[in-house]
Short mmCIF file of C-alpha atoms in Angstrom, two decimals:
data_model
loop_
_atom_site.label_atom_id
_atom_site.label_comp_id
_atom_site.label_asym_id
_atom_site.label_seq_id
_atom_site.Cartn_x
_atom_site.Cartn_y
_atom_site.Cartn_z
CA UNK A 157 9.08 -19.00 39.03
CA UNK A 158 12.11 -16.78 38.85
CA UNK A 159 15.37 -17.56 40.66
CA UNK A 160 18.88 -16.21 41.13
CA UNK A 161 22.13 -18.05 40.21
CA UNK A 162 25.80 -17.00 40.73
CA UNK A 163 27.82 -16.70 37.58
CA UNK A 164 31.73 -16.45 37.98
CA UNK A 165 32.95 -13.35 35.98
CA UNK A 166 36.56 -14.75 35.55
CA UNK A 167 37.98 -11.79 37.15
CA UNK A 168 39.34 -11.05 40.62
CA UNK A 169 39.24 -8.02 42.74
CA UNK A 170 42.28 -6.00 44.39
CA UNK A 171 42.39 -8.59 47.19
CA UNK A 172 42.69 -11.46 44.85
CA UNK A 173 39.05 -12.72 45.37
CA UNK A 174 36.94 -14.04 42.40
CA UNK A 175 34.37 -11.59 41.36
CA UNK A 176 30.89 -13.29 41.33
CA UNK A 177 27.82 -11.77 39.31
CA UNK A 178 24.22 -12.65 39.94
CA UNK A 179 21.91 -13.71 37.23
CA UNK A 180 18.04 -13.39 37.53
CA UNK A 181 16.49 -16.36 35.37
CA UNK A 182 12.71 -16.71 34.62
CA UNK A 183 10.33 -18.42 32.04
CA UNK A 184 8.62 -15.56 29.82
CA UNK A 185 5.59 -16.13 27.64
CA UNK A 186 6.47 -16.55 24.00
CA UNK A 187 4.38 -14.18 21.74
CA UNK A 188 3.25 -14.32 18.35
CA UNK A 189 3.34 -11.65 15.51
CA UNK A 190 0.32 -10.04 17.12
CA UNK A 191 2.06 -9.86 20.50
CA UNK A 192 -0.31 -12.39 22.00
CA UNK A 193 0.87 -15.27 24.33
CA UNK A 194 1.15 -18.72 22.22
CA UNK A 195 1.01 -20.88 25.29
CA UNK A 196 4.80 -21.56 25.19
CA UNK A 197 7.70 -20.21 27.27
CA UNK A 198 11.26 -19.29 26.72
CA UNK A 199 14.01 -18.87 29.44
CA UNK A 200 14.99 -15.26 29.85
CA UNK A 201 17.94 -13.84 32.22
CA UNK A 202 19.45 -10.68 33.17
CA UNK A 203 22.74 -10.38 35.07
CA UNK A 204 23.65 -7.77 37.74
CA UNK A 205 26.77 -6.87 39.59
CA UNK A 206 25.58 -7.02 42.96
CA UNK A 207 23.21 -9.52 44.71
CA UNK A 208 21.30 -6.47 46.07
CA UNK A 209 20.26 -5.40 42.61
CA UNK A 210 19.63 -8.94 41.39
CA UNK A 211 17.12 -9.38 44.34
CA UNK A 212 15.14 -6.23 43.66
CA UNK A 213 14.91 -7.27 39.90
CA UNK A 214 13.80 -10.79 41.06
CA UNK A 215 10.90 -9.12 42.99
CA UNK A 216 9.93 -7.06 40.13
CA UNK A 217 9.83 -10.01 37.82
CA UNK A 218 7.74 -12.26 40.26
CA UNK A 219 5.34 -9.29 40.39
CA UNK A 220 4.99 -9.12 36.81
CA UNK A 221 4.65 -12.86 36.30
CA UNK A 222 2.01 -12.97 38.97
CA UNK A 223 -0.10 -10.38 37.71
CA UNK A 224 -1.00 -12.45 34.75
CA UNK A 225 -1.26 -15.81 36.71
CA UNK A 226 -3.86 -17.33 39.02
CA UNK A 227 -6.53 -14.47 38.47
CA UNK A 228 -10.09 -15.38 37.36
CA UNK A 229 -9.82 -15.11 33.40
CA UNK A 230 -13.11 -12.78 33.50
CA UNK A 231 -11.87 -10.34 35.86
CA UNK A 232 -11.03 -6.62 35.02
CA UNK A 233 -7.48 -7.05 36.17
CA UNK A 234 -6.84 -9.97 33.75
CA UNK A 235 -8.48 -8.41 30.64
CA UNK A 236 -6.48 -5.10 31.67
CA UNK A 237 -3.26 -7.16 31.44
CA UNK A 238 -4.03 -8.67 28.07
CA UNK A 239 -1.56 -7.74 25.24
CA UNK A 240 -3.13 -5.48 22.69
CA UNK A 241 -2.10 -7.98 20.21
CA UNK A 242 -4.95 -10.19 21.34
CA UNK A 243 -7.56 -7.92 20.71
CA UNK A 244 -5.97 -7.04 17.31
CA UNK A 245 -6.37 -10.63 16.38
CA UNK A 246 -9.97 -10.55 17.62
CA UNK A 247 -10.71 -7.50 15.54
CA UNK A 248 -9.25 -8.91 12.19
CA UNK A 249 -10.84 -12.32 12.90
CA UNK A 250 -14.10 -10.41 13.30
CA UNK A 251 -13.78 -9.02 9.57
CA UNK A 252 -14.09 -12.17 8.18
CA UNK A 253 -17.14 -12.50 5.72
CA UNK A 254 -17.80 -8.69 6.02
CA UNK A 255 -14.94 -7.70 3.41
CA UNK A 256 -12.74 -9.02 0.84
CA UNK A 257 -9.81 -11.27 2.12
CA UNK A 258 -7.40 -9.00 0.24
CA UNK A 259 -8.63 -5.93 2.32
CA UNK A 260 -8.12 -8.20 5.59
CA UNK A 261 -4.78 -9.03 4.54
CA UNK A 262 -3.93 -5.48 3.96
CA UNK A 263 -5.07 -4.60 7.53
CA UNK A 264 -2.93 -7.47 8.84
CA UNK A 265 0.15 -6.18 6.99
CA UNK A 266 -0.36 -2.85 8.21
CA UNK A 267 -0.64 -4.04 11.62
CA UNK A 268 2.39 -6.30 11.65
CA UNK A 269 4.59 -3.45 10.04
CA UNK A 270 3.51 -0.56 12.12
CA UNK A 271 1.47 -1.25 15.06
CA UNK A 272 2.61 -4.48 16.43
CA UNK A 273 6.31 -3.38 17.00
CA UNK A 274 5.09 -0.53 19.19
CA UNK A 275 1.86 -1.89 21.05
CA UNK A 276 1.65 -5.77 20.25
CA UNK A 277 2.97 -7.16 23.45
CA UNK A 278 1.91 -4.18 25.57
CA UNK A 279 -0.94 -4.55 28.18
CA UNK A 280 -4.02 -3.13 26.61
CA UNK A 281 -4.84 -0.86 29.65
CA UNK A 282 -1.23 0.48 29.84
CA UNK A 283 -1.66 2.28 26.46
CA UNK A 284 -2.08 6.01 26.97
CA UNK A 285 -3.23 8.99 24.88
CA UNK A 286 0.30 10.19 25.14
CA UNK A 287 1.62 6.86 23.74
CA UNK A 288 -0.85 7.22 20.70
CA UNK A 289 0.40 10.79 20.17
CA UNK A 290 3.93 9.66 20.06
CA UNK A 291 3.18 6.97 17.77
CA UNK A 292 1.48 9.20 15.59
CA UNK A 293 4.18 11.72 15.54
CA UNK A 294 6.73 8.83 14.84
CA UNK A 295 4.77 7.87 11.61
CA UNK A 296 5.21 11.34 10.17
CA UNK A 297 9.11 10.97 10.59
CA UNK A 298 11.12 10.41 7.32
CA UNK A 299 11.84 6.98 6.48
CA UNK A 300 13.69 5.10 3.76
CA UNK A 301 11.82 4.86 0.53
CA UNK A 302 10.88 1.52 -0.78
CA UNK A 303 11.58 1.17 -4.32
CA UNK A 304 10.79 -1.66 -6.89
CA UNK A 305 14.10 -1.26 -8.35
CA UNK A 306 16.21 -1.49 -5.01
CA UNK A 307 13.82 -3.95 -3.23
CA UNK A 308 13.34 -1.57 -0.42
CA UNK A 309 16.80 -0.32 0.09
CA UNK A 310 17.79 3.22 -0.60
CA UNK A 311 19.00 3.83 -4.21
CA UNK A 312 21.94 6.26 -4.24
CA UNK A 313 22.08 6.49 -8.10
CA UNK A 314 18.88 8.51 -8.10
CA UNK A 315 19.35 12.27 -7.93
CA UNK A 316 16.05 13.90 -8.90
CA UNK A 317 13.29 14.12 -6.49
CA UNK A 318 10.37 11.80 -7.09
CA UNK A 319 7.12 10.62 -5.26
CA UNK A 320 6.40 7.01 -4.15
CA UNK A 321 3.20 5.57 -5.55
CA UNK A 322 1.59 5.99 -2.28
CA UNK A 323 2.04 9.63 -2.49
CA UNK A 324 5.21 10.47 -0.22
CA UNK A 325 7.85 12.77 -1.31
CA UNK A 326 11.49 12.04 -1.58
CA UNK A 327 14.38 13.73 0.28
CA UNK A 328 17.06 13.76 -2.67
CA UNK A 329 19.91 13.66 -0.09
CA UNK A 330 19.14 10.96 2.35
CA UNK A 331 16.61 9.10 -0.02
CA UNK A 332 13.93 9.36 2.50
CA UNK A 333 10.22 9.86 2.38
CA UNK A 334 7.46 11.23 4.53
CA UNK A 335 4.08 9.57 4.88
CA UNK A 336 1.11 11.57 3.98
CA UNK A 337 -1.40 12.48 6.61
CA UNK A 338 -3.99 10.32 4.86
CA UNK A 339 -1.76 7.23 5.35
CA UNK A 340 -1.14 8.21 8.90
CA UNK A 341 -4.85 8.56 9.48
CA UNK A 342 -5.29 5.13 7.95
CA UNK A 343 -2.60 3.47 10.26
CA UNK A 344 -3.91 5.15 13.59
CA UNK A 345 -7.72 4.63 12.66
CA UNK A 346 -6.69 0.94 12.34
CA UNK A 347 -5.31 1.00 15.83
CA UNK A 348 -8.37 2.75 17.16
CA UNK A 349 -10.64 0.00 15.77
CA UNK A 350 -8.63 -2.63 17.30
CA UNK A 351 -8.72 -1.01 20.55
CA UNK A 352 -12.48 -0.49 20.28
CA UNK A 353 -12.72 -4.27 20.64
CA UNK A 354 -10.88 -3.98 23.97
CA UNK A 355 -13.35 -1.29 25.14
CA UNK A 356 -16.39 -3.56 24.12
CA UNK A 357 -14.62 -6.46 26.12
CA UNK A 358 -14.41 -4.15 29.21
CA UNK A 359 -10.70 -4.44 29.25
CA UNK A 360 -10.44 -0.51 29.18
CA UNK A 361 -12.87 2.12 29.98
CA UNK A 362 -12.23 4.36 26.93
CA UNK A 363 -10.27 4.36 23.70
CA UNK A 364 -6.69 6.15 24.14
CA UNK A 365 -6.82 7.00 20.45
CA UNK A 366 -8.18 10.36 20.36
CA UNK A 367 -8.93 12.63 17.17
CA UNK A 368 -5.78 14.22 15.86
CA UNK A 369 -5.64 18.17 16.09
CA UNK A 370 -7.04 19.63 12.83
CA UNK A 371 -4.41 21.14 10.45
CA UNK A 372 -4.80 23.99 8.23
CA UNK A 373 -2.00 22.71 6.20
CA UNK A 374 -0.52 19.44 5.56
CA UNK A 375 2.34 18.46 7.88
CA UNK A 376 6.00 18.85 6.33
CA UNK A 377 9.30 17.35 7.31
CA UNK A 378 11.66 19.68 8.91
CA UNK A 379 13.58 21.67 6.45
CA UNK A 380 11.27 20.65 3.54
CA UNK A 381 10.62 23.74 1.68
CA UNK A 382 8.96 22.15 -1.44
CA UNK A 383 5.18 22.57 -2.11
CA UNK A 384 2.86 19.98 -0.62
CA UNK A 385 2.21 17.00 -3.14
CA UNK A 386 -1.24 17.25 -4.69
CA UNK A 387 -3.21 15.15 -7.33
CA UNK A 388 -1.49 15.81 -10.71
CA UNK A 389 -3.71 14.65 -13.55
CA UNK A 390 -2.20 15.01 -17.03
CA UNK A 391 -3.81 16.28 -20.37
CA UNK A 392 -4.08 13.92 -23.39
CA UNK A 393 -1.12 15.40 -25.19
CA UNK A 394 0.94 15.22 -22.01
CA UNK A 395 0.14 11.38 -21.73
CA UNK A 396 0.96 10.92 -25.36
CA UNK A 397 4.30 12.56 -24.74
CA UNK A 398 5.03 10.29 -21.96
CA UNK A 399 4.17 7.15 -24.09
CA UNK A 400 6.32 8.49 -26.77
CA UNK A 401 9.12 9.00 -24.44
CA UNK A 402 8.87 5.55 -23.00
CA UNK A 403 9.02 4.03 -26.34
CA UNK A 404 11.76 5.85 -28.01
CA UNK A 405 13.98 6.66 -25.06
CA UNK A 406 13.34 3.56 -23.28
CA UNK A 407 13.02 1.35 -26.35
CA UNK A 408 9.65 -0.26 -24.88
CA UNK A 409 6.51 0.20 -27.10
CA UNK A 410 4.60 -2.34 -24.78
CA UNK A 411 4.75 -0.30 -21.65
CA UNK A 412 4.12 2.59 -23.65
CA UNK A 413 0.86 1.26 -24.58
CA UNK A 414 0.43 0.24 -21.00
CA UNK A 415 0.63 3.80 -19.89
CA UNK A 416 -1.96 4.71 -22.65
CA UNK A 417 -4.36 2.26 -21.77
CA UNK A 418 -4.07 3.05 -18.03
CA UNK A 419 -4.59 6.77 -18.47
CA UNK A 420 -7.54 6.27 -21.12
CA UNK A 421 -9.54 3.64 -19.24
CA UNK A 422 -9.11 4.94 -15.58
CA UNK A 423 -8.35 1.31 -14.47
CA UNK A 424 -6.68 1.05 -11.12
CA UNK A 425 -2.98 -0.43 -10.93
CA UNK A 426 -4.20 -4.02 -9.70
CA UNK A 427 -7.01 -4.09 -12.44
CA UNK A 428 -4.61 -3.23 -15.20
CA UNK A 429 -2.34 -6.10 -13.95
CA UNK A 430 -5.47 -8.45 -13.82
CA UNK A 431 -6.45 -7.69 -17.45
CA UNK A 432 -6.39 -10.70 -19.89
CA UNK A 433 -6.77 -11.19 -23.61
CA UNK A 434 -10.27 -12.20 -23.22
CA UNK A 435 -11.20 -8.68 -21.57
CA UNK A 436 -10.71 -6.90 -24.89
CA UNK A 437 -13.51 -6.50 -27.50
CA UNK A 438 -12.39 -5.04 -30.74
CA UNK A 439 -13.92 -4.63 -34.17
CA UNK A 440 -12.35 -5.85 -37.18
CA UNK A 441 -12.94 -2.40 -38.90
CA UNK A 442 -10.05 0.33 -38.27
CA UNK A 443 -11.38 3.50 -36.66
CA UNK A 444 -14.01 1.98 -34.71
CA UNK A 445 -14.56 1.93 -30.88
CA UNK A 446 -13.66 -1.00 -28.60
CA UNK A 447 -14.03 -1.73 -25.13
CA UNK A 448 -12.51 -3.42 -22.06
CA UNK A 449 -14.31 -5.35 -19.54
CA UNK A 450 -12.63 -5.34 -15.74
CA UNK A 451 -13.40 -8.52 -14.12
CA UNK A 452 -10.61 -9.06 -11.90
CA UNK A 453 -7.33 -7.87 -10.04
CA UNK A 454 -3.84 -9.36 -9.84
CA UNK A 455 -1.61 -8.64 -7.05
CA UNK A 456 1.81 -10.12 -6.03
CA UNK A 457 2.08 -11.56 -2.66
CA UNK A 458 5.24 -13.20 -1.45
CA UNK A 459 6.49 -13.73 -5.01
CA UNK A 460 3.25 -15.20 -6.48
CA UNK A 461 0.40 -13.45 -8.45
CA UNK A 462 -2.85 -13.76 -6.82
CA UNK A 463 -6.33 -13.03 -8.59
CA UNK A 464 -8.78 -11.18 -6.87
CA UNK A 465 -11.91 -8.98 -7.24
CA UNK A 466 -12.07 -5.18 -7.80
CA UNK A 467 -12.48 -2.84 -5.10
CA UNK A 468 -16.33 -2.72 -4.95
CA UNK A 469 -19.44 -4.56 -6.68
CA UNK A 470 -19.56 -1.35 -8.81
CA UNK A 471 -15.98 -1.99 -10.13
CA UNK A 472 -16.67 -5.60 -10.85
CA UNK A 473 -17.64 -6.53 -14.47
CA UNK A 474 -17.85 -2.91 -15.62
CA UNK A 475 -16.97 -2.04 -19.29
CA UNK A 476 -14.89 0.95 -20.21
CA UNK A 477 -15.06 2.20 -23.93
CA UNK A 478 -11.91 2.47 -25.94
CA UNK A 479 -11.52 5.49 -28.33
CA UNK A 480 -11.05 4.46 -31.86
CA UNK A 481 -7.34 5.45 -31.93
CA UNK A 482 -6.70 3.49 -28.83
CA UNK A 483 -8.76 0.45 -30.11
CA UNK A 484 -6.56 0.42 -33.17
CA UNK A 485 -3.31 0.54 -31.18
CA UNK A 486 -4.60 -2.48 -29.33
CA UNK A 487 -5.56 -4.27 -32.43
CA UNK A 488 -2.35 -3.91 -33.92
CA UNK A 489 -0.59 -4.88 -30.63
CA UNK A 490 -2.69 -8.05 -30.19
CA UNK A 491 -2.27 -9.11 -33.78
CA UNK A 492 1.63 -8.37 -34.35
CA UNK A 493 3.10 -8.44 -30.89
CA UNK A 494 1.22 -10.45 -28.23
CA UNK A 495 2.28 -14.32 -28.84
CA UNK A 496 -0.97 -15.44 -27.22
CA UNK A 497 -3.45 -13.27 -29.02
CA UNK A 498 -3.34 -14.24 -32.54
CA UNK A 499 -3.60 -17.85 -34.03
CA UNK A 500 -2.10 -19.19 -30.60
CA UNK A 501 -4.85 -17.27 -28.81
CA UNK A 502 -4.99 -18.10 -24.96
CA UNK A 503 -8.05 -16.35 -23.64
CA UNK A 504 -6.65 -16.29 -20.10
CA UNK A 505 -3.15 -14.97 -20.96
CA UNK A 506 -2.24 -11.64 -19.34
CA UNK A 507 -3.10 -8.87 -21.67
CA UNK A 508 0.30 -6.97 -20.80
CA UNK A 509 3.47 -8.95 -19.96
CA UNK A 510 5.93 -8.79 -16.98
CA UNK A 511 9.51 -8.57 -17.37
CA UNK A 512 11.65 -11.78 -17.46
CA UNK A 513 14.87 -9.64 -17.76
CA UNK A 514 15.94 -6.20 -18.96
CA UNK A 515 15.62 -7.31 -22.50
CA UNK A 516 12.67 -9.61 -22.56
CA UNK A 517 9.14 -10.23 -21.50
CA UNK A 518 7.29 -12.82 -19.51
CA UNK A 519 4.16 -13.26 -21.28
CA UNK A 520 2.77 -15.82 -19.06
CA UNK A 521 2.93 -13.26 -15.98
CA UNK A 522 1.29 -9.81 -15.78
CA UNK A 523 3.08 -6.56 -15.81
CA UNK A 524 4.02 -4.93 -12.51
CA UNK A 525 2.63 -1.33 -12.16
CA UNK A 526 5.47 -0.71 -9.62
CA UNK A 527 8.00 -1.50 -12.13
CA UNK A 528 6.54 0.48 -15.06
CA UNK A 529 6.05 3.47 -12.40
CA UNK A 530 9.56 3.33 -11.31
CA UNK A 531 11.47 2.53 -14.43
CA UNK A 532 9.16 4.08 -17.07
CA UNK A 533 6.45 6.45 -16.08
CA UNK A 534 8.39 8.28 -13.43
CA UNK A 535 11.63 8.88 -15.44
CA UNK A 536 9.44 10.17 -18.33
CA UNK A 537 7.61 12.64 -16.39
CA UNK A 538 10.86 13.97 -14.87
CA UNK A 539 12.53 14.16 -18.29
CA UNK A 540 9.46 16.03 -19.77
CA UNK A 541 9.16 18.55 -17.10
CA UNK A 542 5.63 17.37 -15.86
CA UNK A 543 6.43 17.36 -12.19
CA UNK A 544 5.66 14.87 -9.50
CA UNK A 545 3.19 12.20 -10.92
CA UNK A 546 2.00 9.19 -9.14
CA UNK A 547 0.58 6.03 -10.97
CA UNK A 548 -2.93 6.67 -9.63
CA UNK A 549 -2.68 10.26 -11.40
CA UNK A 550 -3.37 8.26 -14.70
CA UNK A 551 -6.79 7.28 -13.17
CA UNK A 552 -7.17 11.08 -12.27
CA UNK A 553 -6.42 11.98 -15.70
CA UNK A 554 -9.10 9.83 -17.37
CA UNK A 555 -11.53 11.15 -14.97
CA UNK A 556 -10.84 15.01 -15.59
CA UNK A 557 -10.43 14.47 -19.47
CA UNK A 558 -13.78 12.92 -19.82
CA UNK A 559 -15.43 15.35 -17.42
CA UNK A 560 -13.91 18.25 -19.09
CA UNK A 561 -15.01 17.08 -22.53
CA UNK A 562 -18.51 16.93 -21.45
CA UNK A 563 -19.32 13.54 -20.40
CA UNK A 564 -21.90 13.34 -17.62
CA UNK A 565 -20.43 12.52 -14.16
CA UNK A 566 -22.69 9.65 -13.76
CA UNK A 567 -21.32 8.05 -16.97
CA UNK A 568 -17.69 8.82 -15.78
CA UNK A 569 -18.56 7.26 -12.32
CA UNK A 570 -19.74 3.97 -13.90
CA UNK A 571 -16.45 3.83 -15.91
CA UNK A 572 -14.37 4.44 -12.95
CA UNK A 573 -16.17 1.74 -10.81
CA UNK A 574 -17.03 4.30 -8.07
CA UNK A 575 -19.18 2.78 -5.32
CA UNK A 576 -21.50 5.91 -5.49
CA UNK A 577 -21.96 8.99 -7.79
CA UNK A 578 -21.24 11.06 -4.62
CA UNK A 579 -17.72 9.93 -4.61
CA UNK A 580 -17.23 11.14 -8.10
CA UNK A 581 -18.87 14.55 -7.34
CA UNK A 582 -16.88 15.27 -4.32
CA UNK A 583 -13.54 14.22 -6.09
CA UNK A 584 -14.01 15.91 -9.46
CA UNK A 585 -16.42 18.73 -8.47
CA UNK A 586 -14.07 21.27 -10.15
CA UNK A 587 -14.43 19.53 -13.47
CA UNK A 588 -18.01 18.98 -13.48
CA UNK A 589 -20.24 21.69 -15.21
CA UNK A 590 -23.52 22.87 -13.44
CA UNK A 591 -25.60 21.97 -16.45
CA UNK A 592 -24.23 18.35 -16.23
CA UNK A 593 -26.08 17.91 -12.89
CA UNK A 594 -29.10 16.75 -15.28
CA UNK A 595 -29.60 13.23 -16.24
CA UNK A 596 -26.91 11.88 -18.70
CA UNK A 597 -27.95 12.30 -22.39
CA UNK A 598 -28.50 9.23 -24.51
CA UNK A 599 -26.00 8.37 -27.12
CA UNK A 600 -23.01 10.39 -25.96
CA UNK A 601 -19.90 9.55 -27.86
CA UNK A 602 -16.73 8.24 -26.32
CA UNK A 603 -14.43 10.97 -25.10
CA UNK A 604 -10.81 11.68 -25.02
CA UNK A 605 -10.91 11.76 -28.69
CA UNK A 606 -8.26 14.76 -28.74
CA UNK A 607 -5.60 14.07 -31.26
CA UNK A 608 -3.01 11.92 -29.71
CA UNK A 609 0.60 10.96 -30.89
CA UNK A 610 0.25 7.41 -32.09
CA UNK A 611 2.86 4.87 -31.16
CA UNK A 612 5.33 4.66 -33.91
CA UNK A 613 6.09 0.94 -34.44
CA UNK A 614 9.54 0.09 -35.29
CA UNK A 615 10.02 -2.23 -38.29
CA UNK A 616 11.27 -5.70 -37.62
#
């Protein structure tokens, strides 16, 4: 239980008497990263100038301690006093076996980063709709942009505006970004599903997470007069210009090829990182088509590369065709540049290498899409006046180029690895012709054959 002890302050009053302060001491439960009690306790104290204030605080502490002690665990009061972190853990545990471990880890990271600091240790019944509204508003507030280059710290050297991969837009003065409405909806939606667990357990009568008011326009930061960010697919010639800029202005033909491959196969960033030498099929004859098989993903967690599976069953083990010119580029790269694709072929070697230093590659590790975006794609788009372009816009570029060239949406959907054709229809309706609603024609050729500026290999 709590108690009071006197602590000399080392000072005296005007009459020469020693001034004594009063310290309230009690044992408080230690909580984990979810805000749930661990069963351990730590000593906590608070000091007051007068004994009256100390006794008042003592009574408050004892009341708080008693509210969660000596009560039937099945009672409504005990459940109401349960920290919301306990129900968050129950929710995450219930996902095991229902979805990929990478997805669950993503929810855990989201909870620890955004939700736990605000609600983790708070009694679940004390969370109000007003608390949730305040939380939602705080998520929209500007925050420092995380950068691959600066390891999460603001980069004072950057002057031009640029979006983050997640779609936020940067404040060029304070190096700040704002979260998109979609990101905020995802965070608040996760909180809602966690509190749904408390509703089912009878801890709360209803979920305090209410639907956000509908907006006719996207929320903008105060003073931000720029146009809202939108998907920005590039044309084949624009992509070729970006690759040419990366090769000649940055001196990196390998990452120029990475941009071309991402834009003309539509693979996601994690899928590009997961590509291996064995996943590419090429003919020995120049000018013929090739293909790339998407089998795995690669993501970096705590400094280690972890292999996983693509987003859905439709994404796994899919084959994406390579236009003849791109097949020729890859053939030259694998025979003259890649150290583990020729005579010393290692099938499971990364197709595209990471960086060991500014001047050398690490061929044993895959490239980082974040690195390529921050140091190559984004600067190239800015230099060429192509506007705010995200890494994921390369995937959009693949879809829009193929659909605009006449490929049937069902075929493009398979190449993209969408979970259903409906997703392709709703996302790219503006690029699908009415007569393409019929069944796909047999024998359609590989699209995106528009003349593209080839990569010029440097001698030596």
